[in-house]
Amino acid sequence: MWTPEQTRAVPHLLLEWYRLHARPMPWHGQNDPYHLLVAATMLQQTQVETVLPYLHRFLQRFPSVRHLAEAEEEEVLRHWVGLGYYSRARHLHRAAQHIVREHQGVVPCDPSLLRRLPGVGEYTAGAVASIACGVPEPALDANGYRILARLLAVEEDITRAPVRRKLWNACRQILPPDAPGDFNQALMDLGATICVARNPRCLICPLAGECAAFLQGCQNALPVLPPRRVNEKVQDVCVVIERNGRWLMVRRDEGRLWRGMWEFPRVRVQPGESLEQAVQRAAGLVQASAQEYEQVTTVRHGVMHYSVTLHALRCICQHLPLQDEDAMRWVSPQEALTLPVSSPMCRVISALLECSALTGEESKTAAG
Ligand code: SF4
């Protein structure tokens, strides 16, 4: 583990560097744990530059834990559209309700209480506790784990739980009790700007003299990660069914992905299944049967370990459901724009609006 020299030098050098090079963040100087909780949740899978506009908008609409707790889930999801990983939004919403119920609406500063909140793991708990409350608790994100693995020349897979535990404890050993928040943010910033995943910029790194990987010349080989999963190619079909200028949209209820969000009826094309058969299956999700269809657009996107090609087809259907139900609605294009929808579905809606604008066509009225 650390040499006695590293124990003293690493936090000292890192904090000195941070005081000169900290990236400007909207939460700097901010000690509202709620703001930190929202920011740290958004940052779990997303880069700072992407998060900033969303964070601003989200906090404007939900300025306090109570505002968030009292909102409808659909509205919370709508303010998350474009950030992806929507389970984070649902967890954050439930966490706010838990805080109102169990902690009188005050976000706790105790990391063990924070970790009991839905969706709050060690990183988020550590970030809130250290940055907002000054509690000496590590907050290691992917950047932090990478830096520590290099500083200590750890040659084990850093995604394994025992290795992560070892790095977490190593971080705790050098965490300065008088500046834990700055130290944690300094690690995040160093990982984002200097100790980057590929070709770390060791020659300008403040920790180069203390870094075992750099001194051994193995910084490009670390950290050790598991082999990358090869992306599986799949095809999805979604059907755009129109009636009187309205589209039929359904709310996803199954699985973890995009649950609670709205979309055109969508299925995955099964092995050996034709596009036409998949179209019928998608229409069948709303008890309709497709008579004719035409391509609107094709959207390619990645999700988890899948490379998805989504075919959006405009369908004329028979046997359409007439009434709205809890998980099914006829919506105008304007309403569709206000629903929480995934990014790929958003691209389908944009293509539809573009088609309509280009052709000036009237919406097709399908047989009921
Ligand atoms: S010297 Fe290089 S590998 Fe070591 S912490 Fe700095 S940037 Fe990372």
Short mmCIF file of C-alpha atoms and ligand atoms in Angstrom, two decimals:
data_model
loop_
_atom_site.label_atom_id
_atom_site.label_comp_id
_atom_site.label_asym_id
_atom_site.label_seq_id
_atom_site.Cartn_x
_atom_site.Cartn_y
_atom_site.Cartn_z
CA MET A 1 0.00 0.00 0.00
CA TRP A 2 1.11 3.59 0.59
CA THR A 3 4.63 4.44 1.56
CA PRO A 4 4.86 6.92 4.48
CA GLU A 5 6.05 9.54 1.97
CA GLN A 6 2.98 9.02 -0.27
CA THR A 7 0.62 9.31 2.70
CA ARG A 8 1.86 12.84 3.31
CA ALA A 9 2.63 13.96 -0.22
CA VAL A 10 -0.37 12.73 -2.24
CA PRO A 11 -3.09 14.71 -0.42
CA HIS A 12 -0.84 17.76 -0.11
CA LEU A 13 0.10 17.85 -3.82
CA LEU A 14 -3.39 17.04 -4.95
CA LEU A 15 -4.99 19.83 -2.92
CA GLU A 16 -2.38 22.34 -4.05
CA TRP A 17 -3.08 21.45 -7.66
CA TYR A 18 -6.84 21.61 -7.07
CA ARG A 19 -6.67 25.11 -5.62
CA LEU A 20 -5.16 26.30 -8.89
CA HIS A 21 -6.96 24.08 -11.40
CA ALA A 22 -10.39 23.17 -10.02
CA ARG A 23 -12.99 23.03 -12.78
CA PRO A 24 -15.72 25.59 -12.13
CA MET A 25 -18.77 23.66 -10.96
CA PRO A 26 -22.16 25.09 -10.04
CA TRP A 27 -22.03 23.38 -6.67
CA HIS A 28 -18.68 24.89 -5.62
CA GLY A 29 -19.10 26.68 -2.33
CA GLN A 30 -22.50 25.04 -2.15
CA ASN A 31 -23.34 23.18 1.01
CA ASP A 32 -26.92 22.21 0.32
CA PRO A 33 -26.88 18.40 0.54
CA TYR A 34 -30.01 18.20 -1.65
CA HIS A 35 -28.25 19.97 -4.53
CA LEU A 36 -25.28 17.67 -4.09
CA LEU A 37 -27.54 14.62 -4.01
CA VAL A 38 -29.12 15.60 -7.33
CA ALA A 39 -25.74 16.46 -8.90
CA ALA A 40 -24.03 13.28 -7.69
CA THR A 41 -26.95 11.15 -8.94
CA MET A 42 -26.79 12.75 -12.39
CA LEU A 43 -23.03 12.26 -12.45
CA GLN A 44 -23.24 8.53 -11.74
CA GLN A 45 -23.11 7.56 -15.44
CA THR A 46 -22.75 10.90 -17.17
CA GLN A 47 -20.00 13.44 -17.72
CA VAL A 48 -20.03 16.83 -16.04
CA GLU A 49 -20.38 18.82 -19.27
CA THR A 50 -23.53 16.89 -20.19
CA VAL A 51 -25.00 17.13 -16.70
CA LEU A 52 -24.75 20.90 -16.20
CA PRO A 53 -27.76 22.14 -18.22
CA TYR A 54 -29.94 19.31 -16.89
CA LEU A 55 -28.92 20.02 -13.32
CA HIS A 56 -29.81 23.67 -13.67
CA ARG A 57 -33.23 22.91 -15.16
CA PHE A 58 -33.97 20.15 -12.65
CA LEU A 59 -33.18 22.33 -9.64
CA GLN A 60 -35.24 25.18 -11.03
CA ARG A 61 -38.28 22.92 -11.25
CA PHE A 62 -37.58 20.96 -8.04
CA PRO A 63 -35.75 23.44 -5.79
CA SER A 64 -36.13 21.39 -2.61
CA VAL A 65 -36.54 17.81 -1.44
CA ARG A 66 -40.23 18.49 -0.78
CA HIS A 67 -40.85 19.82 -4.29
CA LEU A 68 -39.31 16.66 -5.71
CA ALA A 69 -41.09 14.31 -3.30
CA GLU A 70 -44.48 15.82 -4.14
CA ALA A 71 -44.04 15.71 -7.93
CA GLU A 72 -45.55 13.02 -10.16
CA GLU A 73 -43.02 10.46 -11.37
CA GLU A 74 -43.91 11.31 -14.95
CA GLU A 75 -42.85 14.89 -14.45
CA VAL A 76 -39.59 13.87 -12.83
CA LEU A 77 -38.84 11.59 -15.78
CA ARG A 78 -39.68 14.38 -18.18
CA HIS A 79 -36.99 16.55 -16.60
CA TRP A 80 -34.52 13.68 -17.05
CA VAL A 81 -35.17 13.12 -20.75
CA GLY A 82 -31.88 13.09 -22.64
CA LEU A 83 -29.73 12.12 -19.64
CA GLY A 84 -30.46 8.40 -19.97
CA TYR A 85 -30.31 5.75 -17.24
CA TYR A 86 -33.79 6.70 -16.10
CA SER A 87 -33.74 4.41 -13.08
CA ARG A 88 -31.60 7.15 -11.49
CA ALA A 89 -34.51 9.60 -11.79
CA ARG A 90 -36.98 7.13 -10.30
CA HIS A 91 -34.58 6.36 -7.45
CA LEU A 92 -33.97 10.04 -6.78
CA HIS A 93 -37.70 10.65 -6.65
CA ARG A 94 -38.19 7.78 -4.18
CA ALA A 95 -35.18 8.97 -2.18
CA ALA A 96 -36.81 12.40 -1.82
CA GLN A 97 -40.02 10.77 -0.58
CA HIS A 98 -38.00 8.69 1.89
CA ILE A 99 -36.19 11.82 3.15
CA VAL A 100 -39.51 13.63 3.70
CA ARG A 101 -40.99 10.60 5.47
CA GLU A 102 -38.01 9.56 7.58
CA HIS A 103 -35.87 12.69 7.96
CA GLN A 104 -38.42 15.54 8.00
CA GLY A 105 -37.29 16.66 4.54
CA VAL A 106 -33.65 17.18 5.53
CA VAL A 107 -31.03 15.22 3.59
CA PRO A 108 -28.92 13.40 6.19
CA CYS A 109 -25.17 13.96 6.30
CA ASP A 110 -24.39 10.57 7.81
CA PRO A 111 -23.02 8.32 5.01
CA SER A 112 -24.67 5.23 6.51
CA LEU A 113 -28.09 6.95 6.42
CA LEU A 114 -27.44 8.25 2.91
CA ARG A 115 -26.62 4.74 1.70
CA ARG A 116 -30.08 3.60 2.79
CA LEU A 117 -31.72 5.92 0.28
CA PRO A 118 -32.90 4.33 -2.98
CA GLY A 119 -30.21 4.54 -5.66
CA VAL A 120 -27.55 5.92 -3.31
CA GLY A 121 -24.35 3.90 -3.30
CA GLU A 122 -20.98 4.57 -1.76
CA TYR A 123 -19.94 7.17 -4.32
CA THR A 124 -23.05 9.32 -4.02
CA ALA A 125 -23.17 9.00 -0.23
CA GLY A 126 -19.49 9.94 -0.01
CA ALA A 127 -19.88 12.90 -2.37
CA VAL A 128 -22.84 14.36 -0.47
CA ALA A 129 -21.35 13.73 2.97
CA SER A 130 -17.88 15.07 2.16
CA ILE A 131 -18.65 17.98 -0.17
CA ALA A 132 -21.84 19.32 1.44
CA CYS A 133 -21.22 18.37 5.08
CA GLY A 134 -17.43 18.06 5.42
CA VAL A 135 -17.65 14.45 6.63
CA PRO A 136 -14.35 12.62 5.99
CA GLU A 137 -15.71 9.97 3.66
CA PRO A 138 -14.20 8.84 0.32
CA ALA A 139 -16.22 9.37 -2.87
CA LEU A 140 -14.61 7.29 -5.57
CA ASP A 141 -16.11 7.36 -9.04
CA ALA A 142 -14.51 5.62 -12.03
CA ASN A 143 -11.91 8.42 -12.20
CA GLY A 144 -11.00 7.97 -8.56
CA TYR A 145 -10.58 4.19 -8.82
CA ARG A 146 -8.40 4.61 -11.90
CA ILE A 147 -6.09 7.14 -10.22
CA LEU A 148 -5.66 5.07 -7.07
CA ALA A 149 -4.99 1.90 -9.07
CA ARG A 150 -2.24 3.76 -10.91
CA LEU A 151 -0.77 5.52 -7.88
CA LEU A 152 -0.48 2.16 -6.14
CA ALA A 153 0.25 0.13 -9.30
CA VAL A 154 -2.57 -2.29 -8.53
CA GLU A 155 -2.49 -5.07 -11.11
CA GLU A 156 -5.87 -6.59 -10.30
CA ASP A 157 -9.22 -6.06 -12.00
CA ILE A 158 -10.59 -2.89 -10.37
CA THR A 159 -14.20 -3.87 -11.04
CA ARG A 160 -13.91 -6.77 -8.55
CA ALA A 161 -15.48 -6.02 -5.18
CA PRO A 162 -12.45 -6.95 -3.00
CA VAL A 163 -10.16 -4.78 -5.13
CA ARG A 164 -12.57 -1.87 -4.94
CA ARG A 165 -12.77 -2.31 -1.19
CA LYS A 166 -8.97 -2.23 -0.99
CA LEU A 167 -8.82 0.99 -3.02
CA TRP A 168 -11.64 2.53 -0.98
CA ASN A 169 -9.74 1.84 2.23
CA ALA A 170 -6.54 3.17 0.69
CA CYS A 171 -8.38 6.39 -0.14
CA ARG A 172 -9.71 6.63 3.40
CA GLN A 173 -6.13 6.41 4.73
CA ILE A 174 -5.00 9.55 2.92
CA LEU A 175 -8.24 11.54 3.06
CA PRO A 176 -7.46 14.85 4.82
CA PRO A 177 -10.03 15.28 7.62
CA ASP A 178 -10.03 19.07 7.21
CA ALA A 179 -10.74 19.07 3.44
CA PRO A 180 -12.46 15.80 2.45
CA GLY A 181 -14.78 17.46 -0.06
CA ASP A 182 -11.97 19.26 -1.87
CA PHE A 183 -9.88 16.10 -1.87
CA ASN A 184 -12.68 14.04 -3.43
CA GLN A 185 -13.41 16.68 -6.04
CA ALA A 186 -9.70 17.01 -6.78
CA LEU A 187 -9.53 13.29 -7.57
CA MET A 188 -12.55 13.63 -9.88
CA ASP A 189 -11.01 16.63 -11.64
CA LEU A 190 -7.56 15.06 -11.97
CA GLY A 191 -9.16 11.95 -13.48
CA ALA A 192 -11.19 14.02 -15.93
CA THR A 193 -8.33 16.23 -17.11
CA ILE A 194 -4.94 14.59 -16.49
CA CYS A 195 -5.10 10.99 -15.31
CA VAL A 196 -7.48 10.16 -18.14
CA ALA A 197 -8.29 6.61 -19.20
CA ARG A 198 -6.06 6.56 -22.30
CA ASN A 199 -2.67 8.23 -22.52
CA PRO A 200 -2.60 9.88 -19.09
CA ARG A 201 -0.75 13.20 -19.11
CA CYS A 202 1.85 12.17 -16.56
CA LEU A 203 4.38 14.82 -17.52
CA ILE A 204 2.15 17.56 -16.15
CA CYS A 205 0.62 15.52 -13.33
CA PRO A 206 1.16 16.89 -9.82
CA LEU A 207 1.35 13.31 -8.48
CA ALA A 208 3.92 11.98 -10.96
CA GLY A 209 6.66 11.79 -8.33
CA GLU A 210 4.44 9.68 -6.07
CA CYS A 211 2.87 7.48 -8.72
CA ALA A 212 4.05 3.88 -8.73
CA ALA A 213 2.62 3.19 -12.20
CA PHE A 214 4.42 6.18 -13.74
CA LEU A 215 7.68 5.37 -11.96
CA GLN A 216 7.43 1.78 -13.25
CA GLY A 217 6.34 2.93 -16.74
CA CYS A 218 3.13 0.89 -16.68
CA GLN A 219 0.57 3.72 -16.47
CA ASN A 220 -0.93 2.85 -19.87
CA ALA A 221 -1.51 -0.76 -18.83
CA LEU A 222 -3.46 0.24 -15.72
CA PRO A 223 -6.06 -0.01 -14.43
CA VAL A 224 -6.83 -3.63 -15.19
CA LEU A 225 -10.40 -3.98 -16.47
CA PRO A 226 -12.40 -7.05 -17.53
CA PRO A 227 -12.52 -7.81 -21.27
CA ARG A 228 -15.07 -5.65 -23.09
CA ARG A 229 -18.34 -7.31 -23.93
CA VAL A 230 -18.96 -7.45 -27.64
CA ASN A 231 -22.10 -5.53 -28.53
CA GLU A 232 -24.94 -7.66 -29.80
CA LYS A 233 -26.77 -6.30 -32.86
CA VAL A 234 -30.56 -6.34 -32.59
CA GLN A 235 -33.47 -4.83 -34.48
CA ASP A 236 -36.57 -3.25 -32.98
CA VAL A 237 -39.78 -2.16 -34.62
CA CYS A 238 -42.13 0.55 -33.41
CA VAL A 239 -45.42 1.41 -35.03
CA VAL A 240 -46.83 4.91 -35.34
CA ILE A 241 -50.61 4.61 -35.39
CA GLU A 242 -52.53 7.78 -36.13
CA ARG A 243 -56.15 8.80 -35.74
CA ASN A 244 -57.53 12.29 -36.16
CA GLY A 245 -54.09 13.84 -35.92
CA ARG A 246 -53.23 11.93 -32.74
CA TRP A 247 -50.68 9.20 -32.15
CA LEU A 248 -51.24 6.15 -30.03
CA MET A 249 -48.54 5.91 -27.36
CA VAL A 250 -48.06 3.39 -24.58
CA ARG A 251 -46.26 3.57 -21.26
CA ARG A 252 -43.55 1.02 -20.61
CA ASP A 253 -44.23 -0.96 -17.51
CA GLU A 254 -41.90 -3.89 -17.86
CA GLY A 255 -38.24 -4.27 -17.08
CA ARG A 256 -35.87 -1.71 -15.71
CA LEU A 257 -35.15 0.07 -18.97
CA TRP A 258 -37.26 3.17 -19.65
CA ARG A 259 -39.95 2.03 -17.22
CA GLY A 260 -42.65 4.68 -16.83
CA MET A 261 -41.70 6.38 -20.11
CA TRP A 262 -43.90 6.71 -23.19
CA GLU A 263 -43.26 5.27 -26.62
CA PHE A 264 -44.86 4.02 -29.81
CA PRO A 265 -45.74 0.32 -29.44
CA ARG A 266 -42.40 -1.39 -29.82
CA VAL A 267 -41.10 -4.98 -30.10
CA ARG A 268 -37.77 -6.65 -30.68
CA VAL A 269 -37.52 -8.56 -33.95
CA GLN A 270 -37.05 -12.20 -33.03
CA PRO A 271 -34.61 -14.54 -34.85
CA GLY A 272 -36.32 -15.80 -38.03
CA GLU A 273 -39.09 -13.20 -37.78
CA SER A 274 -39.75 -10.88 -40.73
CA LEU A 275 -40.17 -7.14 -40.32
CA GLU A 276 -43.80 -7.54 -41.33
CA GLN A 277 -44.44 -10.11 -38.61
CA ALA A 278 -42.78 -7.84 -36.07
CA VAL A 279 -45.00 -4.95 -37.21
CA GLN A 280 -48.07 -7.10 -36.60
CA ARG A 281 -46.79 -8.04 -33.17
CA ALA A 282 -46.15 -4.39 -32.29
CA ALA A 283 -49.65 -3.42 -33.45
CA GLY A 284 -50.98 -6.37 -31.46
CA LEU A 285 -49.63 -4.77 -28.28
CA VAL A 286 -52.58 -2.38 -28.54
CA GLN A 287 -54.93 -5.05 -29.92
CA ALA A 288 -54.76 -3.52 -33.40
CA SER A 289 -53.89 -5.19 -36.67
CA ALA A 290 -51.75 -3.45 -39.28
CA GLN A 291 -53.18 -3.10 -42.78
CA GLU A 292 -50.51 -1.02 -44.46
CA TYR A 293 -47.30 0.49 -43.30
CA GLU A 294 -44.49 2.71 -44.51
CA GLN A 295 -41.07 3.51 -43.16
CA VAL A 296 -40.74 6.79 -41.25
CA THR A 297 -37.17 6.58 -40.09
CA THR A 298 -34.48 4.27 -38.79
CA VAL A 299 -32.75 5.19 -35.55
CA ARG A 300 -29.54 3.54 -34.42
CA HIS A 301 -28.61 3.65 -30.75
CA GLY A 302 -26.78 1.70 -28.10
CA VAL A 303 -28.28 0.48 -24.88
CA MET A 304 -26.43 -1.63 -22.36
CA HIS A 305 -24.55 -4.17 -24.52
CA TYR A 306 -26.91 -3.94 -27.50
CA SER A 307 -26.49 -2.03 -30.77
CA VAL A 308 -30.09 -1.37 -31.67
CA THR A 309 -31.51 -0.53 -35.08
CA LEU A 310 -35.00 0.82 -34.47
CA HIS A 311 -37.33 0.85 -37.48
CA ALA A 312 -40.19 3.28 -37.04
CA LEU A 313 -43.14 2.56 -39.32
CA ARG A 314 -46.29 4.52 -39.80
CA CYS A 315 -49.22 2.08 -39.85
CA ILE A 316 -52.81 2.10 -40.92
CA CYS A 317 -54.56 -0.27 -38.57
CA GLN A 318 -57.89 -1.88 -37.96
CA HIS A 319 -59.51 -2.61 -34.63
CA LEU A 320 -58.03 0.38 -32.88
CA PRO A 321 -58.65 0.97 -29.21
CA LEU A 322 -60.77 4.10 -28.92
CA GLN A 323 -60.34 5.13 -25.31
CA ASP A 324 -57.33 6.26 -23.37
CA GLU A 325 -56.29 3.93 -20.61
CA ASP A 326 -53.81 4.25 -17.79
CA ALA A 327 -50.91 2.97 -19.90
CA MET A 328 -52.19 3.99 -23.35
CA ARG A 329 -53.00 7.42 -24.72
CA TRP A 330 -53.94 9.15 -27.95
CA VAL A 331 -51.73 12.21 -27.95
CA SER A 332 -51.31 15.17 -30.24
CA PRO A 333 -47.77 15.81 -31.52
CA GLN A 334 -47.57 18.75 -29.08
CA GLU A 335 -48.51 16.49 -26.15
CA ALA A 336 -46.00 13.86 -27.27
CA LEU A 337 -43.29 16.49 -26.92
CA THR A 338 -44.19 17.00 -23.26
CA LEU A 339 -44.23 13.31 -22.28
CA PRO A 340 -41.18 11.58 -20.84
CA VAL A 341 -39.77 9.63 -23.78
CA SER A 342 -36.41 7.96 -24.35
CA SER A 343 -33.85 9.65 -26.63
CA PRO A 344 -34.37 7.16 -29.49
CA MET A 345 -38.15 7.73 -29.30
CA CYS A 346 -37.52 11.47 -29.27
CA ARG A 347 -35.66 11.06 -32.56
CA VAL A 348 -38.62 9.16 -34.03
CA ILE A 349 -40.95 11.99 -32.99
CA SER A 350 -38.60 14.56 -34.55
CA ALA A 351 -38.55 12.58 -37.80
CA LEU A 352 -42.35 12.43 -37.81
CA LEU A 353 -42.65 16.16 -37.27
CA GLU A 354 -40.09 16.82 -39.97
CA CYS A 355 -41.99 14.56 -42.42
CA SER A 356 -45.23 16.38 -41.68
CA ALA A 357 -43.58 19.77 -42.11
CA LEU A 358 -41.97 18.75 -45.39
CA THR A 359 -45.02 17.21 -46.98
CA GLY A 360 -47.58 19.43 -45.28
CA GLU A 361 -49.65 16.32 -45.18
CA GLU A 362 -52.80 15.84 -43.22
CA SER A 363 -52.62 13.13 -40.60
CA LYS A 364 -53.87 9.86 -41.88
CA THR A 365 -57.10 8.81 -40.33
CA ALA A 366 -57.19 5.12 -39.66
CA ALA A 367 -60.19 2.91 -39.57
CA GLY A 368 -61.45 2.35 -36.05
S1 SF4 B 1 1.49 10.19 -12.97
FE1 SF4 B 1 0.23 9.59 -14.67
S2 SF4 B 1 -0.66 7.65 -14.09
FE2 SF4 B 1 0.15 8.60 -12.25
S3 SF4 B 1 -1.58 9.67 -11.34
FE3 SF4 B 1 -0.49 11.12 -12.63
S4 SF4 B 1 -1.46 11.01 -14.64
FE4 SF4 B 1 -2.10 9.24 -13.46
#
